[in-house]
Amino acid sequence: MEAQRVDMFIMTNGKYFKSYQLNAIRDRLIALEDSRWAMISTVQLKDPAISLVISILVGHFGVDRMIIGDVGLGIVKLLTCGGMGVWTVVDWFSIMGLTRQKNMEQIQPYLY
Amino acid sequence: MTRNKLYIFLSVACVIGFLWLSVAYFQRSSEVGESSVCLFKQLTNFPCPSCGSTRSVIALLKGDFLEVLRWNPLGLILLALLIIAPFWILVDIRWKKSTLFDFYNQSEAFLKRPWIAGSAILLVVLNWIWTIYKGI
């Protein structure tokens, strides 16, 4: 794909991925055919800032885990009072990174 | 989530669960419920959806089935998980299979269906309202 279009994509979607993954994503996108663009642009990415807000407000009930796709873990978190409160606090700090990881897993199949 | 990560996570959760249960089991009954570890309950004074499940599981272990409803029916699910998960993990490790992991993925896909997810959320919320009404 054209470098300009790829750079535009990186600029608008950079916040959804971990910074060290951006270079790899850019290289893969440039190597891709133009016809794959439609697929890439329809991938639904989750905003790390939104999941942080959800985690702080209702993370105790496992909602943050369910939103990013870990439904099973979300239910375990709900059933255990947020891991007796410990898991709740741990997730406040780790949920943004987890969301970025999940976004990477989302876009991975389209890159190859 | 890979197979090994899930198994390690579930084993650690089960160990903590059993430790917690044994601590709660040998506490004097008058003390149970006075010291809450629930973050939500300590912050807001309202019980969270799964508050009371420890007392519910202990009532179940003592064979008092009506007490389970008095505390929290979710305790039934928790006790079932605590009993089934360790055996399933051991069987999977022994015969180098991943049946529990496959089951986990299948049930995750099942729960993501809008109808199932909606009714599950409704049940949890209704149970929560009941819990608040009972004043656990």
mmCIF file of C-alpha atoms in Angstrom:
data_model
loop_
_atom_site.group_PDB
_atom_site.id
_atom_site.type_symbol
_atom_site.label_atom_id
_atom_site.label_comp_id
_atom_site.label_asym_id
_atom_site.label_seq_id
_atom_site.Cartn_x
_atom_site.Cartn_y
_atom_site.Cartn_z
ATOM 1 C CA MET A 1 0.000 0.000 0.000
ATOM 2 C CA GLU A 2 1.047 3.606 -0.393
ATOM 3 C CA ALA A 3 3.256 4.884 2.410
ATOM 4 C CA GLN A 4 1.103 8.009 2.771
ATOM 5 C CA ARG A 5 -2.095 6.056 3.418
ATOM 6 C CA VAL A 6 -0.304 3.756 5.850
ATOM 7 C CA ASP A 7 1.162 6.702 7.756
ATOM 8 C CA MET A 8 -2.305 8.226 7.956
ATOM 9 C CA PHE A 9 -3.598 4.935 9.406
ATOM 10 C CA ILE A 10 -0.753 4.807 11.935
ATOM 11 C CA MET A 11 -1.379 8.410 12.968
ATOM 12 C CA THR A 12 -5.098 7.950 13.575
ATOM 13 C CA ASN A 13 -4.887 4.469 15.121
ATOM 14 C CA GLY A 14 -1.541 4.676 16.884
ATOM 15 C CA LYS A 15 -3.132 5.005 20.319
ATOM 16 C CA TYR A 16 -4.801 1.597 19.937
ATOM 17 C CA PHE A 17 -1.497 -0.289 19.818
ATOM 18 C CA LYS A 18 1.635 -0.629 21.894
ATOM 19 C CA SER A 19 4.287 1.767 20.672
ATOM 20 C CA TYR A 20 6.855 -0.956 19.981
ATOM 21 C CA GLN A 21 4.379 -2.742 17.705
ATOM 22 C CA LEU A 22 3.744 0.281 15.492
ATOM 23 C CA ASN A 23 6.855 -0.152 13.340
ATOM 24 C CA ALA A 24 6.039 -3.774 12.611
ATOM 25 C CA ILE A 25 2.424 -2.877 11.755
ATOM 26 C CA ARG A 26 3.623 -0.103 9.409
ATOM 27 C CA ASP A 27 6.041 -2.422 7.607
ATOM 28 C CA ARG A 28 3.385 -5.116 7.180
ATOM 29 C CA LEU A 29 0.804 -2.613 5.899
ATOM 30 C CA ILE A 30 3.208 -1.226 3.282
ATOM 31 C CA ALA A 31 3.932 -4.764 2.082
ATOM 32 C CA LEU A 32 0.191 -5.538 1.747
ATOM 33 C CA GLU A 33 -1.832 -5.348 -1.472
ATOM 34 C CA ASP A 34 -4.211 -2.429 -1.945
ATOM 35 C CA SER A 35 -7.239 -4.735 -2.041
ATOM 36 C CA ARG A 36 -6.783 -5.605 1.658
ATOM 37 C CA TRP A 37 -7.363 -1.992 2.713
ATOM 38 C CA ALA A 38 -11.144 -2.423 2.988
ATOM 39 C CA MET A 39 -10.688 -5.302 5.453
ATOM 40 C CA ILE A 40 -8.091 -3.440 7.517
ATOM 41 C CA SER A 41 -10.239 -0.334 7.873
ATOM 42 C CA THR A 42 -13.270 -2.278 9.121
ATOM 43 C CA VAL A 43 -11.453 -3.955 12.038
ATOM 44 C CA GLN A 44 -13.108 -2.837 15.274
ATOM 45 C CA LEU A 45 -10.471 -1.574 17.668
ATOM 46 C CA LYS A 46 -11.124 -0.838 21.354
ATOM 47 C CA ASP A 47 -10.031 2.446 22.924
ATOM 48 C CA PRO A 48 -7.673 1.882 25.903
ATOM 49 C CA ALA A 49 -8.896 5.100 27.571
ATOM 50 C CA ILE A 50 -12.517 3.891 27.501
ATOM 51 C CA SER A 51 -11.576 0.553 29.026
ATOM 52 C CA LEU A 52 -9.658 2.383 31.770
ATOM 53 C CA VAL A 53 -12.785 4.396 32.630
ATOM 54 C CA ILE A 54 -14.883 1.195 32.615
ATOM 55 C CA SER A 55 -12.267 -0.536 34.768
ATOM 56 C CA ILE A 56 -12.293 2.217 37.376
ATOM 57 C CA LEU A 57 -16.109 2.470 37.489
ATOM 58 C CA VAL A 58 -17.319 -1.134 37.172
ATOM 59 C CA GLY A 59 -14.112 -3.166 36.932
ATOM 60 C CA HIS A 60 -15.030 -4.721 40.260
ATOM 61 C CA PHE A 61 -17.795 -6.640 38.463
ATOM 62 C CA GLY A 62 -15.495 -7.838 35.677
ATOM 63 C CA VAL A 63 -17.130 -5.647 33.034
ATOM 64 C CA ASP A 64 -13.750 -4.348 31.792
ATOM 65 C CA ARG A 65 -12.562 -7.904 31.085
ATOM 66 C CA MET A 66 -15.797 -8.769 29.298
ATOM 67 C CA ILE A 67 -15.604 -5.623 27.137
ATOM 68 C CA ILE A 68 -12.122 -6.434 25.819
ATOM 69 C CA GLY A 69 -13.219 -9.983 24.969
ATOM 70 C CA ASP A 70 -12.146 -12.083 27.973
ATOM 71 C CA VAL A 71 -15.695 -13.083 28.901
ATOM 72 C CA GLY A 72 -14.602 -16.123 30.896
ATOM 73 C CA LEU A 73 -12.150 -14.183 33.026
ATOM 74 C CA GLY A 74 -14.763 -11.434 33.452
ATOM 75 C CA ILE A 75 -17.183 -13.953 34.943
ATOM 76 C CA VAL A 76 -14.516 -15.309 37.291
ATOM 77 C CA LYS A 77 -13.783 -11.724 38.340
ATOM 78 C CA LEU A 78 -17.492 -11.084 38.949
ATOM 79 C CA LEU A 79 -17.957 -14.279 40.976
ATOM 80 C CA THR A 80 -14.953 -13.609 43.217
ATOM 81 C CA CYS A 81 -15.832 -10.021 44.217
ATOM 82 C CA GLY A 82 -13.167 -8.740 41.807
ATOM 83 C CA GLY A 83 -10.611 -11.262 43.006
ATOM 84 C CA MET A 84 -11.265 -10.102 46.598
ATOM 85 C CA GLY A 85 -10.479 -6.560 45.493
ATOM 86 C CA VAL A 86 -6.885 -7.330 44.544
ATOM 87 C CA TRP A 87 -7.545 -8.179 40.898
ATOM 88 C CA THR A 88 -9.689 -5.030 40.594
ATOM 89 C CA VAL A 89 -6.779 -2.822 41.608
ATOM 90 C CA VAL A 90 -4.273 -4.748 39.463
ATOM 91 C CA ASP A 91 -6.518 -4.312 36.424
ATOM 92 C CA TRP A 92 -6.761 -0.540 36.905
ATOM 93 C CA PHE A 93 -3.081 -0.461 35.992
ATOM 94 C CA SER A 94 -2.931 -3.251 33.430
ATOM 95 C CA ILE A 95 -6.186 -2.846 31.490
ATOM 96 C CA MET A 96 -4.820 -0.273 29.006
ATOM 97 C CA GLY A 97 -1.938 -2.543 28.035
ATOM 98 C CA LEU A 98 -4.295 -5.522 27.810
ATOM 99 C CA THR A 99 -6.638 -3.589 25.523
ATOM 100 C CA ARG A 100 -3.736 -2.714 23.200
ATOM 101 C CA GLN A 101 -2.667 -6.369 23.219
ATOM 102 C CA LYS A 102 -6.203 -7.434 22.268
ATOM 103 C CA ASN A 103 -6.268 -4.846 19.441
ATOM 104 C CA MET A 104 -3.047 -6.312 18.091
ATOM 105 C CA GLU A 105 -4.601 -9.796 18.191
ATOM 106 C CA GLN A 106 -7.627 -8.362 16.348
ATOM 107 C CA ILE A 107 -5.637 -6.885 13.478
ATOM 108 C CA GLN A 108 -3.027 -9.659 13.238
ATOM 109 C CA PRO A 109 -5.018 -11.994 10.917
ATOM 110 C CA TYR A 110 -5.467 -9.201 8.380
ATOM 111 C CA LEU A 111 -1.771 -8.332 8.249
ATOM 112 C CA TYR A 112 -0.635 -11.683 6.827
ATOM 113 C CA MET B 1 -5.098 -16.520 26.452
ATOM 114 C CA THR B 2 -3.180 -19.721 25.842
ATOM 115 C CA ARG B 3 -3.890 -23.160 27.316
ATOM 116 C CA ASN B 4 -1.053 -23.104 29.833
ATOM 117 C CA LYS B 5 -1.793 -19.549 30.978
ATOM 118 C CA LEU B 6 -5.440 -20.462 31.593
ATOM 119 C CA TYR B 7 -4.492 -23.609 33.533
ATOM 120 C CA ILE B 8 -1.960 -21.760 35.702
ATOM 121 C CA PHE B 9 -4.461 -18.976 36.344
ATOM 122 C CA LEU B 10 -7.250 -21.389 37.282
ATOM 123 C CA SER B 11 -4.968 -23.456 39.533
ATOM 124 C CA VAL B 12 -3.799 -20.356 41.407
ATOM 125 C CA ALA B 13 -7.408 -19.174 41.710
ATOM 126 C CA CYS B 14 -8.489 -22.562 43.082
ATOM 127 C CA VAL B 15 -5.628 -22.662 45.622
ATOM 128 C CA ILE B 16 -6.512 -19.173 46.861
ATOM 129 C CA GLY B 17 -10.179 -20.167 46.905
ATOM 130 C CA PHE B 18 -9.545 -23.256 49.039
ATOM 131 C CA LEU B 19 -7.258 -21.323 51.409
ATOM 132 C CA TRP B 20 -9.904 -18.641 51.783
ATOM 133 C CA LEU B 21 -12.628 -21.238 52.365
ATOM 134 C CA SER B 22 -10.631 -23.033 55.060
ATOM 135 C CA VAL B 23 -9.934 -19.735 56.840
ATOM 136 C CA ALA B 24 -13.628 -18.815 56.699
ATOM 137 C CA TYR B 25 -14.754 -22.335 57.676
ATOM 138 C CA PHE B 26 -12.832 -22.380 60.950
ATOM 139 C CA GLN B 27 -13.772 -18.840 61.916
ATOM 140 C CA ARG B 28 -16.375 -18.596 64.637
ATOM 141 C CA SER B 29 -19.783 -18.116 63.067
ATOM 142 C CA SER B 30 -20.311 -14.815 64.875
ATOM 143 C CA GLU B 31 -17.258 -13.349 63.157
ATOM 144 C CA VAL B 32 -18.224 -14.419 59.650
ATOM 145 C CA GLY B 33 -19.503 -11.488 57.663
ATOM 146 C CA GLU B 34 -18.154 -8.816 59.967
ATOM 147 C CA SER B 35 -14.828 -8.507 58.194
ATOM 148 C CA SER B 36 -15.536 -8.013 54.504
ATOM 149 C CA VAL B 37 -12.792 -8.196 51.894
ATOM 150 C CA CYS B 38 -15.113 -6.822 49.235
ATOM 151 C CA LEU B 39 -13.827 -3.485 47.952
ATOM 152 C CA PHE B 40 -17.259 -2.404 46.723
ATOM 153 C CA LYS B 41 -18.952 -3.154 50.050
ATOM 154 C CA GLN B 42 -16.344 -1.289 52.037
ATOM 155 C CA LEU B 43 -16.582 1.756 49.768
ATOM 156 C CA THR B 44 -20.347 1.987 49.367
ATOM 157 C CA ASN B 45 -21.817 -0.162 52.195
ATOM 158 C CA PHE B 46 -23.915 -1.944 49.552
ATOM 159 C CA PRO B 47 -23.174 -5.611 48.809
ATOM 160 C CA CYS B 48 -21.742 -6.441 45.376
ATOM 161 C CA PRO B 49 -23.391 -9.097 43.144
ATOM 162 C CA SER B 50 -21.292 -11.904 44.595
ATOM 163 C CA CYS B 51 -21.163 -10.817 48.247
ATOM 164 C CA GLY B 52 -22.201 -13.622 50.569
ATOM 165 C CA SER B 53 -20.963 -16.414 48.349
ATOM 166 C CA THR B 54 -18.336 -17.488 50.913
ATOM 167 C CA ARG B 55 -21.043 -17.890 53.552
ATOM 168 C CA SER B 56 -23.222 -19.590 50.951
ATOM 169 C CA VAL B 57 -20.498 -22.128 50.070
ATOM 170 C CA ILE B 58 -19.828 -22.822 53.762
ATOM 171 C CA ALA B 59 -23.558 -23.342 54.363
ATOM 172 C CA LEU B 60 -23.549 -25.762 51.433
ATOM 173 C CA LEU B 61 -20.562 -27.662 52.864
ATOM 174 C CA LYS B 62 -22.422 -27.972 56.158
ATOM 175 C CA GLY B 63 -25.390 -29.370 54.248
ATOM 176 C CA ASP B 64 -27.748 -26.456 54.848
ATOM 177 C CA PHE B 65 -29.364 -25.947 51.460
ATOM 178 C CA LEU B 66 -31.864 -23.236 52.457
ATOM 179 C CA GLU B 67 -29.034 -21.095 53.841
ATOM 180 C CA VAL B 68 -27.549 -21.038 50.318
ATOM 181 C CA LEU B 69 -30.566 -19.085 49.092
ATOM 182 C CA ARG B 70 -30.427 -16.845 52.145
ATOM 183 C CA TRP B 71 -26.853 -15.804 51.336
ATOM 184 C CA ASN B 72 -26.109 -15.979 47.609
ATOM 185 C CA PRO B 73 -27.105 -18.606 44.991
ATOM 186 C CA LEU B 74 -23.934 -17.736 43.036
ATOM 187 C CA GLY B 75 -22.078 -19.739 45.687
ATOM 188 C CA LEU B 76 -23.404 -22.881 43.987
ATOM 189 C CA ILE B 77 -21.577 -21.983 40.758
ATOM 190 C CA LEU B 78 -18.414 -21.117 42.683
ATOM 191 C CA LEU B 79 -18.373 -24.409 44.591
ATOM 192 C CA ALA B 80 -19.012 -26.335 41.370
ATOM 193 C CA LEU B 81 -16.063 -24.533 39.717
ATOM 194 C CA LEU B 82 -13.824 -25.137 42.744
ATOM 195 C CA ILE B 83 -14.562 -28.868 42.725
ATOM 196 C CA ILE B 84 -14.561 -29.523 38.958
ATOM 197 C CA ALA B 85 -11.687 -27.298 37.758
ATOM 198 C CA PRO B 86 -8.754 -28.952 39.652
ATOM 199 C CA PHE B 87 -9.738 -32.473 38.545
ATOM 200 C CA TRP B 88 -10.269 -31.363 34.940
ATOM 201 C CA ILE B 89 -6.879 -29.610 34.892
ATOM 202 C CA LEU B 90 -5.139 -32.671 36.363
ATOM 203 C CA VAL B 91 -6.759 -34.987 33.801
ATOM 204 C CA ASP B 92 -5.753 -32.650 30.965
ATOM 205 C CA ILE B 93 -2.152 -32.408 32.197
ATOM 206 C CA ARG B 94 -1.878 -36.174 32.754
ATOM 207 C CA TRP B 95 -3.068 -37.096 29.239
ATOM 208 C CA LYS B 96 -1.633 -33.968 27.560
ATOM 209 C CA LYS B 97 -4.989 -32.850 26.207
ATOM 210 C CA SER B 98 -6.705 -29.461 26.141
ATOM 211 C CA THR B 99 -10.348 -30.387 26.704
ATOM 212 C CA LEU B 100 -10.843 -27.747 29.417
ATOM 213 C CA PHE B 101 -9.315 -25.056 27.196
ATOM 214 C CA ASP B 102 -11.583 -26.068 24.299
ATOM 215 C CA PHE B 103 -14.583 -26.064 26.627
ATOM 216 C CA TYR B 104 -13.568 -22.593 27.914
ATOM 217 C CA ASN B 105 -13.364 -21.202 24.381
ATOM 218 C CA GLN B 106 -16.667 -22.788 23.375
ATOM 219 C CA SER B 107 -18.504 -21.435 26.406
ATOM 220 C CA GLU B 108 -16.975 -17.993 25.805
ATOM 221 C CA ALA B 109 -18.369 -18.006 22.249
ATOM 222 C CA PHE B 110 -21.705 -19.273 23.611
ATOM 223 C CA LEU B 111 -21.898 -16.487 26.201
ATOM 224 C CA LYS B 112 -21.108 -13.822 23.591
ATOM 225 C CA ARG B 113 -24.434 -14.435 21.814
ATOM 226 C CA PRO B 114 -26.640 -11.394 22.470
ATOM 227 C CA TRP B 115 -29.607 -13.385 23.805
ATOM 228 C CA ILE B 116 -27.545 -15.468 26.197
ATOM 229 C CA ALA B 117 -25.460 -12.492 27.350
ATOM 230 C CA GLY B 118 -28.591 -10.366 27.887
ATOM 231 C CA SER B 119 -30.386 -12.954 29.982
ATOM 232 C CA ALA B 120 -27.232 -13.731 31.992
ATOM 233 C CA ILE B 121 -26.774 -10.026 32.793
ATOM 234 C CA LEU B 122 -30.471 -9.777 33.727
ATOM 235 C CA LEU B 123 -30.157 -12.762 36.089
ATOM 236 C CA VAL B 124 -27.058 -11.312 37.765
ATOM 237 C CA VAL B 125 -28.732 -7.910 38.191
ATOM 238 C CA LEU B 126 -31.909 -9.499 39.633
ATOM 239 C CA ASN B 127 -29.766 -11.545 42.023
ATOM 240 C CA TRP B 128 -27.918 -8.365 42.970
ATOM 241 C CA ILE B 129 -31.189 -6.537 43.756
ATOM 242 C CA TRP B 130 -32.246 -9.536 45.859
ATOM 243 C CA THR B 131 -28.886 -9.438 47.661
ATOM 244 C CA ILE B 132 -29.304 -5.744 48.463
ATOM 245 C CA TYR B 133 -32.892 -6.390 49.599
ATOM 246 C CA LYS B 134 -31.707 -9.171 51.926
ATOM 247 C CA GLY B 135 -29.100 -6.780 53.308
ATOM 248 C CA ILE B 136 -26.090 -9.129 53.335
#
